[in-house]
Coordinates of N, CA and C in Angstrom, one line a residue:
X154 N 17.2 -51.7 -76.1 CA 17.3 -50.3 -75.6 C 16.0 -50.0 -74.9
X155 N 16.1 -49.5 -73.7 CA 14.9 -49.2 -72.9 C 14.4 -47.8 -73.2
X156 N 13.0 -47.7 -73.1 CA 12.4 -46.4 -73.3 C 12.4 -45.6 -72.1
X157 N 12.1 -44.3 -72.2 CA 12.0 -43.4 -71.1 C 11.0 -43.9 -70.0
X158 N 9.9 -44.4 -70.5 CA 8.8 -44.9 -69.6 C 9.3 -46.1 -68.8
X159 N 10.0 -47.0 -69.5 CA 10.5 -48.2 -68.8 C 11.5 -47.8 -67.7
X160 N 12.4 -46.8 -68.0 CA 13.4 -46.3 -67.0 C 12.7 -45.7 -65.9
X161 N 11.6 -44.9 -66.1 CA 10.8 -44.3 -65.1 C 10.2 -45.3 -64.2
X162 N 9.6 -46.4 -64.8 CA 9.0 -47.5 -64.0 C 10.0 -48.2 -63.2
X163 N 11.2 -48.4 -63.7 CA 12.3 -49.1 -63.0 C 12.7 -48.3 -61.8
X164 N 12.8 -46.9 -62.0 CA 13.2 -46.1 -60.8 C 12.1 -46.1 -59.8
X165 N 10.8 -46.0 -60.2 CA 9.7 -46.0 -59.3 C 9.6 -47.3 -58.5
X166 N 10.0 -48.4 -59.1 CA 10.0 -49.7 -58.4 C 11.1 -49.7 -57.3
X167 N 12.1 -48.9 -57.5 CA 13.2 -48.9 -56.5 C 12.9 -48.0 -55.3
X168 N 12.0 -47.1 -55.5 CA 11.7 -46.1 -54.4 C 11.2 -46.7 -53.1
X169 N 10.2 -47.6 -53.1 CA 9.8 -48.2 -51.8 C 10.9 -48.9 -51.1
X170 N 11.7 -49.8 -51.7 CA 12.8 -50.4 -50.9 C 13.8 -49.3 -50.3
X171 N 14.1 -48.3 -51.1 CA 15.0 -47.3 -50.7 C 14.4 -46.5 -49.5
X172 N 13.1 -46.2 -49.6 CA 12.4 -45.5 -48.5 C 12.4 -46.4 -47.3
X173 N 12.1 -47.7 -47.5 CA 12.1 -48.6 -46.3 C 13.4 -48.7 -45.6
X174 N 14.5 -48.8 -46.4 CA 15.9 -48.8 -45.8 C 16.2 -47.5 -45.1
X175 N 15.7 -46.4 -45.6 CA 15.9 -45.1 -44.9 C 15.2 -45.1 -43.6
X176 N 14.0 -45.6 -43.6 CA 13.2 -45.6 -42.3 C 13.9 -46.6 -41.3
X177 N 14.4 -47.7 -41.8 CA 15.1 -48.6 -41.0 C 16.4 -48.0 -40.4
X178 N 17.1 -47.2 -41.2 CA 18.3 -46.5 -40.7 C 17.9 -45.5 -39.6
X179 N 16.8 -44.8 -39.7 CA 16.4 -43.9 -38.7 C 16.0 -44.6 -37.4
X180 N 15.3 -45.8 -37.6 CA 15.0 -46.6 -36.4 C 16.2 -47.1 -35.7
X181 N 17.2 -47.4 -36.4 CA 18.5 -47.9 -35.8 C 19.2 -46.8 -35.0
X182 N 19.1 -45.5 -35.5 CA 19.7 -44.4 -34.8 C 18.7 -43.9 -33.7
X183 N 17.5 -44.3 -33.7 CA 16.5 -43.9 -32.7 C 16.1 -42.4 -32.8
X184 N 16.3 -41.8 -34.0 CA 16.0 -40.4 -34.1 C 15.4 -40.1 -35.5
X185 N 14.3 -39.5 -35.6 CA 13.7 -39.1 -36.9 C 14.0 -37.7 -37.2
X186 N 15.2 -37.5 -37.7 CA 15.7 -36.1 -38.1 C 15.9 -36.1 -39.6
X187 N 16.0 -34.9 -40.1 CA 16.3 -34.8 -41.5 C 17.7 -35.3 -41.9
X188 N 18.6 -35.1 -41.0 CA 20.0 -35.6 -41.2 C 20.0 -37.1 -41.3
X189 N 19.3 -37.7 -40.4 CA 19.2 -39.2 -40.4 C 18.5 -39.7 -41.7
X190 N 17.5 -39.0 -42.1 CA 16.7 -39.4 -43.3 C 17.6 -39.3 -44.5
X191 N 18.3 -38.1 -44.6 CA 19.2 -37.9 -45.8 C 20.3 -38.9 -45.9
X192 N 20.9 -39.2 -44.7 CA 22.0 -40.2 -44.7 C 21.5 -41.6 -44.9
X193 N 20.2 -41.8 -44.4 CA 19.6 -43.1 -44.7 C 19.3 -43.3 -46.1
X194 N 18.9 -42.3 -46.8 CA 18.6 -42.4 -48.3 C 20.0 -42.7 -49.0
X195 N 21.0 -41.9 -48.6 CA 22.3 -42.1 -49.2 C 22.8 -43.6 -49.0
X196 N 22.8 -44.1 -47.8 CA 23.2 -45.4 -47.5 C 22.3 -46.5 -48.3
X197 N 21.0 -46.2 -48.4 CA 20.1 -47.1 -49.1 C 20.4 -47.2 -50.5
X198 N 20.8 -46.0 -51.1 CA 21.2 -46.0 -52.6 C 22.5 -46.8 -52.7
X199 N 23.4 -46.5 -51.8 CA 24.7 -47.2 -51.8 C 24.5 -48.7 -51.7
X200 N 23.7 -49.2 -50.8 CA 23.4 -50.6 -50.6 C 22.8 -51.2 -51.8
X201 N 21.8 -50.4 -52.4 CA 21.1 -50.9 -53.5 C 22.0 -51.1 -54.8
X202 N 23.0 -50.2 -54.9 CA 23.9 -50.3 -56.0 C 24.9 -51.4 -55.8
X203 N 25.5 -51.5 -54.5 CA 26.5 -52.4 -54.2 C 26.0 -53.9 -54.2
X204 N 24.8 -54.1 -53.6 CA 24.2 -55.4 -53.5 C 22.9 -55.4 -54.3
X205 N 23.1 -55.5 -55.6 CA 21.9 -55.4 -56.5 C 21.0 -56.5 -56.3
X206 N 19.7 -56.2 -56.2 CA 18.6 -57.2 -56.1 C 17.7 -57.0 -57.3
X207 N 17.0 -58.0 -57.7 CA 16.0 -57.9 -58.7 C 14.9 -56.9 -58.3
X208 N 14.6 -55.9 -59.1 CA 13.6 -55.0 -58.7 C 12.2 -55.6 -58.4
X209 N 11.6 -55.1 -57.3 CA 10.3 -55.6 -56.9 C 9.3 -55.0 -57.9
X210 N 8.4 -55.9 -58.4 CA 7.4 -55.4 -59.4 C 6.2 -55.1 -58.5
X211 N 5.9 -53.8 -58.4 CA 4.7 -53.3 -57.7 C 3.5 -53.4 -58.6
X212 N 2.3 -53.6 -58.0 CA 1.1 -53.6 -58.9 C 0.7 -52.2 -59.1
X213 N -0.2 -52.0 -60.0 CA -0.6 -50.6 -60.4 C -2.0 -50.3 -59.7
X214 N -2.3 -51.0 -58.7 CA -3.6 -50.8 -58.0 C -3.5 -51.0 -56.5
X215 N -4.4 -50.3 -55.8 CA -4.5 -50.4 -54.4 C -6.0 -50.1 -54.0
X216 N -6.6 -50.9 -53.2 CA -8.0 -50.7 -52.8 C -8.0 -50.4 -51.3
X217 N -8.3 -49.2 -50.9 CA -8.2 -48.8 -49.5 C -9.1 -49.6 -48.6
X218 N -10.3 -49.9 -49.1 CA -11.3 -50.7 -48.3 C -10.7 -52.1 -48.0
X219 N -10.2 -52.7 -49.0 CA -9.7 -54.1 -48.8 C -8.4 -54.1 -48.0
X220 N -7.6 -53.0 -48.1 CA -6.4 -52.8 -47.2 C -6.8 -52.8 -45.8
X221 N -7.8 -51.9 -45.4 CA -8.3 -51.8 -44.1 C -8.9 -53.1 -43.6
X222 N -9.7 -53.8 -44.5 CA -10.3 -55.1 -44.2 C -9.2 -56.1 -43.8
X223 N -8.1 -56.1 -44.6 CA -7.0 -57.1 -44.4 C -6.4 -56.9 -43.0
X224 N -6.1 -55.6 -42.7 CA -5.4 -55.3 -41.4 C -6.4 -55.6 -40.2
X225 N -7.6 -55.3 -40.3 CA -8.6 -55.6 -39.3 C -8.6 -57.1 -39.1
X226 N -8.8 -57.9 -40.1 CA -8.8 -59.4 -40.0 C -7.5 -59.9 -39.5
X227 N -6.4 -59.3 -39.9 CA -5.1 -59.8 -39.4 C -5.0 -59.6 -37.9
X228 N -5.5 -58.5 -37.3 CA -5.4 -58.2 -35.9 C -6.3 -59.2 -35.2
X229 N -7.5 -59.5 -35.7 CA -8.5 -60.5 -35.1 C -7.8 -61.9 -35.1
X230 N -7.2 -62.2 -36.2 CA -6.5 -63.6 -36.3 C -5.4 -63.7 -35.3
X231 N -4.6 -62.6 -35.1 CA -3.5 -62.6 -34.1 C -4.0 -62.8 -32.7
X232 N -5.1 -62.0 -32.4 CA -5.6 -62.1 -31.0 C -6.2 -63.5 -30.8
X233 N -7.0 -64.0 -31.7 CA -7.6 -65.3 -31.6 C -6.6 -66.4 -31.5
X234 N -5.5 -66.4 -32.3 CA -4.5 -67.4 -32.3 C -3.6 -67.3 -31.0
X235 N -3.4 -66.1 -30.5 CA -2.7 -65.9 -29.3 C -3.4 -66.5 -28.1
X236 N -4.7 -66.4 -28.0 CA -5.5 -67.0 -26.9 C -5.4 -68.5 -27.1
X237 N -5.6 -69.0 -28.3 CA -5.5 -70.4 -28.6 C -4.2 -71.1 -28.2
X238 N -3.1 -70.4 -28.6 CA -1.8 -70.9 -28.2 C -1.5 -70.9 -26.7
X239 N -1.9 -69.8 -26.1 CA -1.8 -69.7 -24.6 C -2.5 -70.7 -23.9
X240 N -3.8 -71.0 -24.4 CA -4.6 -72.1 -23.7 C -3.9 -73.4 -23.9
X241 N -3.4 -73.6 -25.1 CA -2.7 -74.9 -25.4 C -1.4 -75.1 -24.5
X242 N -0.7 -74.0 -24.3 CA 0.6 -74.0 -23.5 C 0.2 -74.2 -22.0
X243 N -0.9 -73.7 -21.5 CA -1.3 -73.8 -20.1 C -2.1 -75.1 -19.8
X244 N -2.4 -75.8 -20.9 CA -3.2 -77.0 -20.7 C -2.4 -78.1 -19.9
X245 N -3.0 -78.7 -18.8 CA -2.3 -79.7 -18.0 C -2.1 -80.9 -18.8
X246 N -2.8 -81.2 -19.8 CA -2.6 -82.4 -20.7 C -2.1 -82.0 -22.0
X247 N -1.0 -81.4 -22.0 CA -0.4 -80.8 -23.3 C 0.1 -82.0 -24.1
X248 N -0.6 -82.3 -25.2 CA -0.2 -83.3 -26.2 C -0.4 -82.7 -27.5
X249 N 0.6 -82.2 -28.2 CA 0.4 -81.6 -29.5 C 0.8 -82.5 -30.6
X250 N 0.2 -82.2 -31.7 CA 0.5 -83.0 -33.0 C 0.8 -81.9 -34.0
X251 N 2.0 -81.7 -34.3 CA 2.4 -80.6 -35.2 C 2.7 -81.2 -36.6
X252 N 2.7 -80.3 -37.6 CA 2.9 -80.8 -38.9 C 3.6 -79.7 -39.8
X253 N 4.2 -80.2 -40.8 CA 4.8 -79.3 -41.9 C 3.7 -79.4 -43.0
X254 N 3.2 -78.2 -43.4 CA 2.1 -78.1 -44.3 C 2.6 -77.3 -45.5
X255 N 2.3 -77.9 -46.7 CA 2.6 -77.1 -48.0 C 1.3 -76.5 -48.5
X256 N 1.4 -75.2 -48.8 CA 0.3 -74.5 -49.3 C 0.7 -73.9 -50.6
X257 N 0.0 -74.3 -51.7 CA 0.3 -73.8 -53.1 C -0.5 -72.6 -53.3
X258 N 0.1 -71.4 -53.4 CA -0.6 -70.1 -53.7 C -1.0 -70.0 -55.1
X259 N -1.9 -69.0 -55.3 CA -2.4 -68.8 -56.7 C -1.5 -67.7 -57.4
X260 N -0.9 -66.8 -56.6 CA -0.2 -65.7 -57.1 C 1.1 -66.1 -57.8
X261 N 1.6 -65.3 -58.7 CA 3.0 -65.5 -59.3 C 3.9 -64.3 -58.9
X262 N 3.4 -63.4 -58.0 CA 4.1 -62.2 -57.6 C 5.0 -62.5 -56.4
X263 N 6.3 -62.2 -56.5 CA 7.2 -62.3 -55.4 C 6.7 -61.5 -54.2
X264 N 6.2 -60.3 -54.5 CA 5.7 -59.4 -53.4 C 4.5 -60.0 -52.6
X265 N 3.5 -60.5 -53.3 CA 2.4 -61.1 -52.7 C 2.8 -62.3 -52.0
X266 N 3.6 -63.1 -52.6 CA 4.1 -64.3 -51.9 C 4.8 -64.0 -50.6
X267 N 5.7 -63.0 -50.6 CA 6.4 -62.5 -49.4 C 5.4 -62.0 -48.3
X268 N 4.4 -61.1 -48.7 CA 3.5 -60.6 -47.8 C 2.6 -61.7 -47.2
X269 N 2.2 -62.7 -48.0 CA 1.4 -63.8 -47.5 C 2.2 -64.6 -46.4
X270 N 3.5 -64.8 -46.7 CA 4.4 -65.5 -45.8 C 4.5 -64.8 -44.5
X271 N 4.7 -63.5 -44.6 CA 4.9 -62.6 -43.4 C 3.6 -62.6 -42.6
X272 N 2.5 -62.3 -43.3 CA 1.2 -62.2 -42.6 C 0.8 -63.5 -41.9
X273 N 1.2 -64.7 -42.5 CA 0.9 -66.0 -41.9 C 1.8 -66.2 -40.7
X274 N 3.0 -65.9 -40.8 CA 4.0 -66.1 -39.8 C 3.8 -65.3 -38.5
X275 N 3.2 -64.1 -38.6 CA 3.1 -63.3 -37.4 C 1.8 -63.7 -36.6
X276 N 1.0 -64.6 -37.2 CA -0.1 -65.1 -36.4 C 0.4 -66.3 -35.7
X277 N 0.3 -66.3 -34.3 CA 0.9 -67.4 -33.5 C 0.3 -68.7 -33.9
X278 N 1.2 -69.7 -33.8 CA 0.8 -71.1 -34.1 C 1.3 -71.6 -35.4
X279 N 1.9 -70.8 -36.3 CA 2.5 -71.2 -37.5 C 3.6 -70.3 -37.9
X280 N 4.6 -70.9 -38.6 CA 5.7 -70.1 -39.1 C 6.2 -70.8 -40.4
X281 N 6.6 -69.9 -41.3 CA 7.1 -70.4 -42.6 C 8.5 -70.9 -42.4
X282 N 8.7 -72.1 -42.9 CA 10.1 -72.7 -42.8 C 10.8 -72.8 -44.1
X283 N 10.0 -72.7 -45.2 CA 10.7 -72.7 -46.5 C 9.7 -72.1 -47.6
X284 N 10.2 -71.4 -48.6 CA 9.4 -70.9 -49.7 C 9.9 -71.4 -51.0
X285 N 9.1 -72.1 -51.7 CA 9.4 -72.5 -53.1 C 8.9 -71.5 -54.0
X286 N 9.8 -70.5 -54.4 CA 9.4 -69.4 -55.2 C 9.0 -69.8 -56.6
X287 N 9.6 -70.8 -57.2 CA 9.3 -71.3 -58.5 C 7.9 -71.8 -58.6
X288 N 7.4 -72.5 -57.6 CA 6.0 -73.1 -57.6 C 5.1 -72.3 -56.8
X289 N 5.5 -71.1 -56.2 CA 4.6 -70.3 -55.3 C 4.0 -71.1 -54.2
X290 N 4.9 -71.9 -53.5 CA 4.5 -72.7 -52.4 C 5.1 -72.4 -51.1
X291 N 4.3 -72.2 -50.1 CA 4.8 -72.0 -48.7 C 4.8 -73.3 -48.0
X292 N 5.9 -73.6 -47.2 CA 6.0 -74.7 -46.3 C 6.0 -74.1 -44.9
X293 N 5.0 -74.5 -44.1 CA 4.8 -74.0 -42.8 C 4.8 -75.0 -41.7
X294 N 5.4 -74.7 -40.6 CA 5.3 -75.6 -39.4 C 4.1 -75.1 -38.6
X295 N 3.2 -76.0 -38.3 CA 1.9 -75.6 -37.7 C 1.7 -76.4 -36.5
X296 N 1.2 -75.7 -35.4 CA 0.9 -76.3 -34.1 C -0.4 -77.0 -34.2
X297 N -0.5 -78.1 -33.4 CA -1.8 -78.7 -33.1 C -2.7 -79.1 -34.3
X298 N -2.1 -79.8 -35.2 CA -2.8 -80.4 -36.4 C -3.2 -81.8 -36.0
X299 N -4.4 -82.1 -35.8 CA -4.8 -83.4 -35.3 C -5.6 -84.2 -36.3
X300 N -6.0 -83.6 -37.4 CA -6.8 -84.4 -38.3 C -6.7 -83.7 -39.7
X301 N -7.2 -84.5 -40.7 CA -7.2 -83.9 -42.1 C -8.0 -82.7 -42.2
X302 N -9.1 -82.6 -41.4 CA -9.9 -81.4 -41.3 C -9.2 -80.2 -40.8
X303 N -8.3 -80.4 -39.8 CA -7.5 -79.3 -39.3 C -6.5 -78.8 -40.4
X304 N -6.0 -79.8 -41.1 CA -5.0 -79.5 -42.2 C -5.7 -78.6 -43.3
X305 N -6.9 -79.0 -43.7 CA -7.6 -78.3 -44.7 C -8.0 -76.9 -44.2
X306 N -8.4 -76.8 -43.0 CA -8.8 -75.5 -42.4 C -7.6 -74.5 -42.4
X307 N -6.4 -75.1 -42.0 CA -5.3 -74.2 -42.0 C -4.9 -73.8 -43.5
X308 N -4.9 -74.7 -44.4 CA -4.6 -74.4 -45.8 C -5.6 -73.3 -46.3
X309 N -6.9 -73.4 -46.0 CA -7.9 -72.5 -46.4 C -7.6 -71.1 -45.8
X310 N -7.1 -71.1 -44.5 CA -6.9 -69.8 -43.9 C -5.7 -69.1 -44.5
X311 N -4.7 -69.8 -45.0 CA -3.5 -69.2 -45.7 C -4.0 -68.7 -47.0
X312 N -4.8 -69.5 -47.8 CA -5.3 -69.0 -49.1 C -6.3 -67.8 -48.9
X313 N -7.0 -67.8 -47.8 CA -7.8 -66.6 -47.5 C -7.0 -65.3 -47.3
X314 N -5.9 -65.5 -46.6 CA -4.9 -64.4 -46.3 C -4.4 -63.9 -47.7
X315 N -4.0 -64.8 -48.5 CA -3.5 -64.5 -49.8 C -4.6 -63.7 -50.6
X316 N -5.8 -64.2 -50.6 CA -6.9 -63.6 -51.3 C -7.1 -62.2 -50.8
X317 N -7.1 -62.0 -49.5 CA -7.3 -60.6 -49.0 C -6.2 -59.7 -49.4
X318 N -4.9 -60.2 -49.5 CA -3.8 -59.3 -49.9 C -3.9 -59.0 -51.4
X319 N -4.3 -60.0 -52.2 CA -4.5 -59.8 -53.6 C -5.6 -58.7 -53.9
X320 N -6.7 -58.9 -53.2 CA -7.8 -57.9 -53.4 C -7.4 -56.5 -52.9
X321 N -6.5 -56.4 -52.0 CA -6.0 -55.1 -51.5 C -5.0 -54.5 -52.4
X322 N -3.9 -55.2 -52.8 CA -2.8 -54.6 -53.5 C -2.3 -55.4 -54.7
X323 N -3.0 -56.5 -55.0 CA -2.5 -57.4 -56.1 C -2.6 -56.8 -57.4
X324 N -1.9 -57.4 -58.4 CA -2.0 -56.9 -59.8 C -3.3 -57.3 -60.4
X325 N -3.7 -56.7 -61.5 CA -4.9 -57.1 -62.2 C -4.9 -58.6 -62.6
X326 N -3.7 -59.0 -63.0 CA -3.6 -60.5 -63.4 C -3.9 -61.4 -62.2
X327 N -3.4 -61.0 -61.0 CA -3.6 -61.8 -59.8 C -5.1 -61.8 -59.5
X328 N -5.7 -60.6 -59.6 CA -7.2 -60.6 -59.3 C -8.0 -61.4 -60.2
X329 N -7.6 -61.4 -61.5 CA -8.3 -62.2 -62.5 C -8.1 -63.7 -62.2
X330 N -6.8 -64.0 -61.8 CA -6.5 -65.4 -61.5 C -7.4 -65.9 -60.3
X331 N -7.5 -65.0 -59.3 CA -8.3 -65.3 -58.2 C -9.8 -65.5 -58.5
X332 N -10.3 -64.8 -59.5 CA -11.7 -64.9 -59.9 C -11.9 -66.1 -60.9
X333 N -10.7 -66.7 -61.3 CA -10.8 -67.8 -62.3 C -10.9 -67.4 -63.7
X334 N -10.7 -66.1 -64.0 CA -10.7 -65.6 -65.4 C -9.4 -66.1 -66.1
X335 N -8.3 -65.9 -65.3 CA -7.0 -66.4 -65.9 C -6.7 -67.7 -65.1
X336 N -6.7 -68.9 -65.7 CA -6.4 -70.1 -65.0 C -4.9 -70.1 -64.6
X337 N -4.6 -70.7 -63.5 CA -3.2 -70.9 -63.1 C -2.5 -71.8 -64.2
X338 N -1.2 -71.5 -64.4 CA -0.5 -72.3 -65.4 C -0.5 -73.8 -65.0
X339 N -0.7 -74.7 -65.9 CA -0.8 -76.1 -65.5 C 0.3 -77.0 -66.1
X340 N 1.4 -76.3 -66.5 CA 2.5 -77.1 -67.0 C 3.3 -77.7 -65.9
X341 N 4.1 -78.7 -66.2 CA 4.8 -79.4 -65.2 C 5.8 -78.6 -64.4
X342 N 6.3 -77.5 -65.0 CA 7.2 -76.6 -64.3 C 6.6 -75.8 -63.2
X343 N 5.3 -75.6 -63.2 CA 4.7 -74.8 -62.2 C 3.7 -75.5 -61.3
X344 N 3.6 -76.9 -61.5 CA 2.7 -77.7 -60.7 C 3.5 -78.4 -59.6
X345 N 3.1 -78.2 -58.3 CA 3.8 -78.9 -57.3 C 3.8 -80.4 -57.4
X346 N 4.8 -81.1 -57.0 CA 4.9 -82.5 -57.1 C 4.3 -83.2 -55.9
X347 N 3.0 -83.6 -56.1 CA 2.4 -84.4 -55.1 C 1.9 -83.6 -53.9
X348 N 1.0 -84.2 -53.1 CA 0.5 -83.5 -51.9 C 1.5 -83.5 -50.8
X349 N 1.4 -82.5 -50.0 CA 2.3 -82.4 -48.8 C 1.4 -82.4 -47.6
X350 N 1.9 -82.9 -46.5 CA 1.1 -82.9 -45.3 C 1.9 -82.3 -44.1

């Protein structure tokens, strides 16, 4: 039997997805009116009930400074990668060496995993092709990987993105795991099988 506090937390966890669906509804109609907002909320609740998804567990913390820092760095990464990909595409001697790279993340949060995947994919030059939720591993197709050094630099950049997201909105447990206070689980069920390249 659930307590009143648990029910309240469950309802609070459903509010952001419902709000997001309502905003999406208004964007589809191309009009930000109260009528569209109310009907969007209604359809969002209907969709949430008809197509039940596991509730997203939100963290109980947010650091405004790290949020701003994350977005500034993301914009810098997008601009830098756009210039790099454009130069590569316009090069008269275009010879690329692409790779599928596995990056094992430190988080166990579905939300942080998703945000890391999205933030990495919107930077030109890489895109997530598969997510192993059980092992918190992203598989990405990456342009222009020519050496083991390039591979490690890319892996480090994804882990840096994850670190910035955790510092901005991650749970206390994820922050502690990031600092090494809580070691990542080392059992066979959560350890990826062998290195990927």
